[in-house]
Amino acid sequence: MSIVLDQSAQDLLFRDARTANTFSDEPVTDEQVQAIYELVKYAPTSLNMQPLRVVLVRSPEARERLVALMAEGNQAKTAAAPLVAVLAADTNFHDKFDRTFPHAPGVRDWFTGDDAARAETARFNGALQVGYFILGVRAAGLAAGPMTGFDAAGVEKEFFTDGEHRVLAVVNIGKPGENAWFDRNPRLAYDEVVTTA
């Protein structure tokens, strides 16, 4: 194969990686989450816009509010996970271009006045960062349980009161628990996905 990453790292990040449905009681520390962020922050986004924002749901009160907004099938595992992260896209990412893209002073103006286009750009690039975040969780030796089954408007109201964020995913994080994995589902073959023009 033409993959530079060693076999064990490939397995950790991809082949053996699955969505965790149960977790052990072992806590996830702030230091672990910071290490994850310090790794994945270098992954690329358009114009280095970095719209991802993360709320770590740690307090029992915040967890209760979040669980109530999750789809029924996601409630128990979200209540029991050692840590839950709410991942959202900041639709006002362009306000940080003076720091994130300083060599092009006029780039902020490209996104001023078109709220819909800015929100779409934030959502796409935020979704890229969600993928990077999940890989970072795996690289830290933890399991991720990403979910999109929740009341997005309700989660935004509870955890992003400024109205400037769009929730993309809720991710349970921790060491895998008993019977954490469903069986691996089939993947599409190369020839079903890739064509040459």
mmCIF file of C-alpha atoms in Angstrom:
data_model
loop_
_atom_site.group_PDB
_atom_site.id
_atom_site.type_symbol
_atom_site.label_atom_id
_atom_site.label_comp_id
_atom_site.label_asym_id
_atom_site.label_seq_id
_atom_site.Cartn_x
_atom_site.Cartn_y
_atom_site.Cartn_z
ATOM 1 C CA MET A 1 0.000 0.000 0.000
ATOM 2 C CA SER A 2 1.011 3.610 -0.516
ATOM 3 C CA ILE A 3 0.078 4.798 2.971
ATOM 4 C CA VAL A 4 2.932 6.400 4.923
ATOM 5 C CA LEU A 5 1.221 6.136 8.329
ATOM 6 C CA ASP A 6 2.174 2.898 10.097
ATOM 7 C CA GLN A 7 -0.292 0.012 10.220
ATOM 8 C CA SER A 8 -1.197 0.387 13.903
ATOM 9 C CA ALA A 9 -1.984 4.086 13.469
ATOM 10 C CA GLN A 10 -4.086 3.324 10.392
ATOM 11 C CA ASP A 11 -6.033 0.759 12.398
ATOM 12 C CA LEU A 12 -6.466 3.083 15.381
ATOM 13 C CA LEU A 13 -7.772 5.968 13.308
ATOM 14 C CA PHE A 14 -9.740 4.074 10.658
ATOM 15 C CA ARG A 15 -9.963 0.282 10.350
ATOM 16 C CA ASP A 16 -10.648 -0.540 14.005
ATOM 17 C CA ALA A 17 -12.476 2.703 14.749
ATOM 18 C CA ARG A 18 -16.206 2.582 15.320
ATOM 19 C CA THR A 19 -18.876 4.655 16.980
ATOM 20 C CA ALA A 20 -18.898 3.770 20.677
ATOM 21 C CA ASN A 21 -22.273 3.145 22.286
ATOM 22 C CA THR A 22 -21.118 2.444 25.851
ATOM 23 C CA PHE A 23 -18.277 3.840 27.908
ATOM 24 C CA SER A 24 -16.341 2.927 31.028
ATOM 25 C CA ASP A 25 -16.489 5.137 34.124
ATOM 26 C CA GLU A 26 -12.956 6.413 33.564
ATOM 27 C CA PRO A 27 -13.093 10.226 33.370
ATOM 28 C CA VAL A 28 -11.897 12.283 30.421
ATOM 29 C CA THR A 29 -9.714 15.134 31.655
ATOM 30 C CA ASP A 30 -9.453 18.693 30.420
ATOM 31 C CA GLU A 31 -5.801 17.921 29.641
ATOM 32 C CA GLN A 32 -6.851 15.115 27.287
ATOM 33 C CA VAL A 33 -9.328 17.370 25.492
ATOM 34 C CA GLN A 34 -6.756 20.130 25.199
ATOM 35 C CA ALA A 35 -4.237 17.663 23.720
ATOM 36 C CA ILE A 36 -6.874 16.603 21.184
ATOM 37 C CA TYR A 37 -7.552 20.207 20.227
ATOM 38 C CA GLU A 38 -3.851 21.093 20.031
ATOM 39 C CA LEU A 39 -3.461 18.302 17.467
ATOM 40 C CA VAL A 40 -6.551 18.814 15.312
ATOM 41 C CA LYS A 41 -6.386 22.614 15.165
ATOM 42 C CA TYR A 42 -3.739 22.281 12.467
ATOM 43 C CA ALA A 43 -6.017 20.472 10.015
ATOM 44 C CA PRO A 44 -7.068 22.680 7.078
ATOM 45 C CA THR A 45 -10.201 24.747 6.557
ATOM 46 C CA SER A 46 -11.053 27.193 3.769
ATOM 47 C CA LEU A 47 -9.125 30.425 4.248
ATOM 48 C CA ASN A 48 -8.056 29.042 7.639
ATOM 49 C CA MET A 49 -11.460 30.135 8.969
ATOM 50 C CA GLN A 50 -11.703 27.575 11.821
ATOM 51 C CA PRO A 51 -15.428 27.953 12.598
ATOM 52 C CA LEU A 52 -15.610 25.007 15.032
ATOM 53 C CA ARG A 53 -16.669 25.833 18.582
ATOM 54 C CA VAL A 54 -16.900 23.214 21.317
ATOM 55 C CA VAL A 55 -18.892 23.145 24.544
ATOM 56 C CA LEU A 56 -17.805 20.444 26.999
ATOM 57 C CA VAL A 57 -20.876 19.327 28.918
ATOM 58 C CA ARG A 58 -19.590 18.402 32.373
ATOM 59 C CA SER A 59 -22.042 19.593 35.017
ATOM 60 C CA PRO A 60 -25.007 17.378 35.928
ATOM 61 C CA GLU A 61 -27.397 20.259 35.217
ATOM 62 C CA ALA A 62 -26.026 20.889 31.733
ATOM 63 C CA ARG A 63 -26.014 17.154 31.004
ATOM 64 C CA GLU A 64 -29.664 16.891 32.019
ATOM 65 C CA ARG A 65 -30.590 19.775 29.718
ATOM 66 C CA LEU A 66 -28.712 18.193 26.830
ATOM 67 C CA VAL A 67 -30.086 14.678 27.339
ATOM 68 C CA ALA A 68 -33.636 16.033 27.193
ATOM 69 C CA LEU A 69 -32.889 17.364 23.686
ATOM 70 C CA MET A 70 -31.358 14.147 22.339
ATOM 71 C CA ALA A 71 -33.309 11.643 20.241
ATOM 72 C CA GLU A 72 -34.696 8.852 22.396
ATOM 73 C CA GLY A 73 -32.128 6.308 21.189
ATOM 74 C CA ASN A 74 -29.262 8.651 22.109
ATOM 75 C CA GLN A 75 -30.417 9.720 25.567
ATOM 76 C CA ALA A 76 -29.119 6.878 27.768
ATOM 77 C CA LYS A 77 -25.640 6.781 26.233
ATOM 78 C CA THR A 78 -25.356 10.577 26.385
ATOM 79 C CA ALA A 79 -26.383 10.517 30.049
ATOM 80 C CA ALA A 80 -23.777 7.837 30.849
ATOM 81 C CA ALA A 81 -20.756 8.987 28.795
ATOM 82 C CA PRO A 82 -17.811 10.342 30.815
ATOM 83 C CA LEU A 83 -17.745 13.485 28.678
ATOM 84 C CA VAL A 84 -20.030 14.967 26.045
ATOM 85 C CA ALA A 85 -18.944 17.644 23.579
ATOM 86 C CA VAL A 86 -21.375 19.800 21.612
ATOM 87 C CA LEU A 87 -19.744 20.814 18.341
ATOM 88 C CA ALA A 88 -21.014 23.861 16.488
ATOM 89 C CA ALA A 89 -20.030 26.229 13.697
ATOM 90 C CA ASP A 90 -19.587 29.924 14.477
ATOM 91 C CA THR A 91 -21.339 31.800 11.685
ATOM 92 C CA ASN A 92 -19.314 34.903 12.537
ATOM 93 C CA PHE A 93 -15.987 33.170 11.907
ATOM 94 C CA HIS A 94 -15.057 36.082 9.629
ATOM 95 C CA ASP A 95 -14.623 38.359 12.641
ATOM 96 C CA LYS A 96 -11.417 36.477 13.476
ATOM 97 C CA PHE A 97 -9.797 36.775 10.037
ATOM 98 C CA ASP A 98 -7.502 39.523 11.311
ATOM 99 C CA ARG A 99 -5.809 36.752 13.344
ATOM 100 C CA THR A 100 -6.466 33.619 11.285
ATOM 101 C CA PHE A 101 -5.797 35.053 7.794
ATOM 102 C CA PRO A 102 -3.799 38.244 8.517
ATOM 103 C CA HIS A 103 -2.020 38.498 5.159
ATOM 104 C CA ALA A 104 -5.318 39.336 3.365
ATOM 105 C CA PRO A 105 -6.895 42.267 5.227
ATOM 106 C CA GLY A 106 -9.931 42.511 2.916
ATOM 107 C CA VAL A 107 -11.020 38.886 3.237
ATOM 108 C CA ARG A 108 -13.515 39.658 6.010
ATOM 109 C CA ASP A 109 -15.506 41.777 3.552
ATOM 110 C CA TRP A 110 -16.088 38.735 1.322
ATOM 111 C CA PHE A 111 -18.411 37.362 4.018
ATOM 112 C CA THR A 112 -20.100 40.559 5.182
ATOM 113 C CA GLY A 113 -23.726 41.084 4.226
ATOM 114 C CA ASP A 114 -24.577 37.570 3.037
ATOM 115 C CA ASP A 115 -25.636 35.725 6.170
ATOM 116 C CA ALA A 116 -26.879 32.643 4.294
ATOM 117 C CA ALA A 117 -23.629 32.116 2.368
ATOM 118 C CA ARG A 118 -21.596 32.702 5.525
ATOM 119 C CA ALA A 119 -23.683 30.162 7.459
ATOM 120 C CA GLU A 120 -23.291 27.585 4.683
ATOM 121 C CA THR A 121 -19.521 28.122 4.576
ATOM 122 C CA ALA A 122 -19.324 27.853 8.356
ATOM 123 C CA ARG A 123 -21.350 24.639 8.335
ATOM 124 C CA PHE A 124 -19.204 22.978 5.658
ATOM 125 C CA ASN A 125 -15.886 23.900 7.250
ATOM 126 C CA GLY A 126 -17.212 23.145 10.724
ATOM 127 C CA ALA A 127 -18.219 19.675 9.493
ATOM 128 C CA LEU A 128 -14.648 19.138 8.272
ATOM 129 C CA GLN A 129 -13.450 20.056 11.742
ATOM 130 C CA VAL A 130 -15.930 17.655 13.347
ATOM 131 C CA GLY A 131 -14.262 14.865 11.362
ATOM 132 C CA TYR A 132 -10.838 16.032 12.472
ATOM 133 C CA PHE A 133 -12.053 16.182 16.081
ATOM 134 C CA ILE A 134 -13.291 12.586 15.954
ATOM 135 C CA LEU A 135 -9.932 11.453 14.558
ATOM 136 C CA GLY A 136 -8.217 13.396 17.345
ATOM 137 C CA VAL A 137 -10.311 11.619 19.973
ATOM 138 C CA ARG A 138 -9.239 8.290 18.477
ATOM 139 C CA ALA A 139 -5.594 9.407 18.307
ATOM 140 C CA ALA A 140 -5.783 10.103 22.046
ATOM 141 C CA GLY A 141 -6.761 6.483 22.660
ATOM 142 C CA LEU A 142 -10.361 7.350 23.442
ATOM 143 C CA ALA A 143 -13.590 6.313 21.758
ATOM 144 C CA ALA A 144 -15.999 8.734 20.119
ATOM 145 C CA GLY A 145 -19.748 8.405 19.809
ATOM 146 C CA PRO A 146 -20.756 11.129 17.328
ATOM 147 C CA MET A 147 -24.487 11.760 16.937
ATOM 148 C CA THR A 148 -26.741 13.995 14.869
ATOM 149 C CA GLY A 149 -29.996 12.801 16.426
ATOM 150 C CA PHE A 150 -31.026 15.760 18.563
ATOM 151 C CA ASP A 151 -33.155 18.897 18.550
ATOM 152 C CA ALA A 152 -30.643 21.258 16.956
ATOM 153 C CA ALA A 153 -32.632 24.427 17.616
ATOM 154 C CA GLY A 154 -33.086 23.397 21.241
ATOM 155 C CA VAL A 155 -29.380 22.627 21.706
ATOM 156 C CA GLU A 156 -28.442 25.956 20.149
ATOM 157 C CA LYS A 157 -30.854 27.766 22.479
ATOM 158 C CA GLU A 158 -29.468 25.980 25.555
ATOM 159 C CA PHE A 159 -25.738 26.126 24.805
ATOM 160 C CA PHE A 160 -25.193 28.941 22.278
ATOM 161 C CA THR A 161 -27.466 31.743 23.382
ATOM 162 C CA ASP A 162 -25.987 34.348 21.022
ATOM 163 C CA GLY A 163 -27.783 32.922 17.954
ATOM 164 C CA GLU A 164 -24.512 32.929 15.990
ATOM 165 C CA HIS A 165 -23.773 29.190 16.141
ATOM 166 C CA ARG A 166 -25.181 26.175 14.289
ATOM 167 C CA VAL A 167 -24.875 22.864 16.101
ATOM 168 C CA LEU A 168 -23.335 20.154 13.931
ATOM 169 C CA ALA A 169 -22.894 17.141 16.200
ATOM 170 C CA VAL A 170 -22.924 15.894 19.754
ATOM 171 C CA VAL A 171 -20.013 13.586 20.580
ATOM 172 C CA ASN A 172 -19.815 11.226 23.544
ATOM 173 C CA ILE A 173 -16.194 10.675 24.572
ATOM 174 C CA GLY A 174 -14.457 8.150 26.809
ATOM 175 C CA LYS A 175 -12.868 4.747 27.097
ATOM 176 C CA PRO A 176 -15.119 2.126 25.504
ATOM 177 C CA GLY A 177 -17.336 0.159 27.859
ATOM 178 C CA GLU A 178 -18.807 -3.310 27.700
ATOM 179 C CA ASN A 179 -20.350 -4.202 24.335
ATOM 180 C CA ALA A 180 -19.424 -0.761 23.011
ATOM 181 C CA TRP A 181 -19.430 -1.689 19.329
ATOM 182 C CA PHE A 182 -22.012 -2.821 16.841
ATOM 183 C CA ASP A 183 -20.789 -5.211 14.156
ATOM 184 C CA ARG A 184 -18.873 -3.557 11.354
ATOM 185 C CA ASN A 185 -21.196 -2.661 8.485
ATOM 186 C CA PRO A 186 -20.065 -3.072 4.867
ATOM 187 C CA ARG A 187 -18.189 -0.309 3.091
ATOM 188 C CA LEU A 188 -18.579 0.643 -0.557
ATOM 189 C CA ALA A 189 -15.850 -0.604 -2.878
ATOM 190 C CA TYR A 190 -13.374 1.720 -4.584
ATOM 191 C CA ASP A 191 -14.979 1.220 -8.007
ATOM 192 C CA GLU A 192 -18.386 2.193 -6.627
ATOM 193 C CA VAL A 193 -17.075 5.504 -5.344
ATOM 194 C CA VAL A 194 -14.196 6.637 -7.535
ATOM 195 C CA THR A 195 -14.388 7.476 -11.226
ATOM 196 C CA THR A 196 -11.918 9.189 -13.501
ATOM 197 C CA ALA A 197 -12.938 12.048 -15.802
#
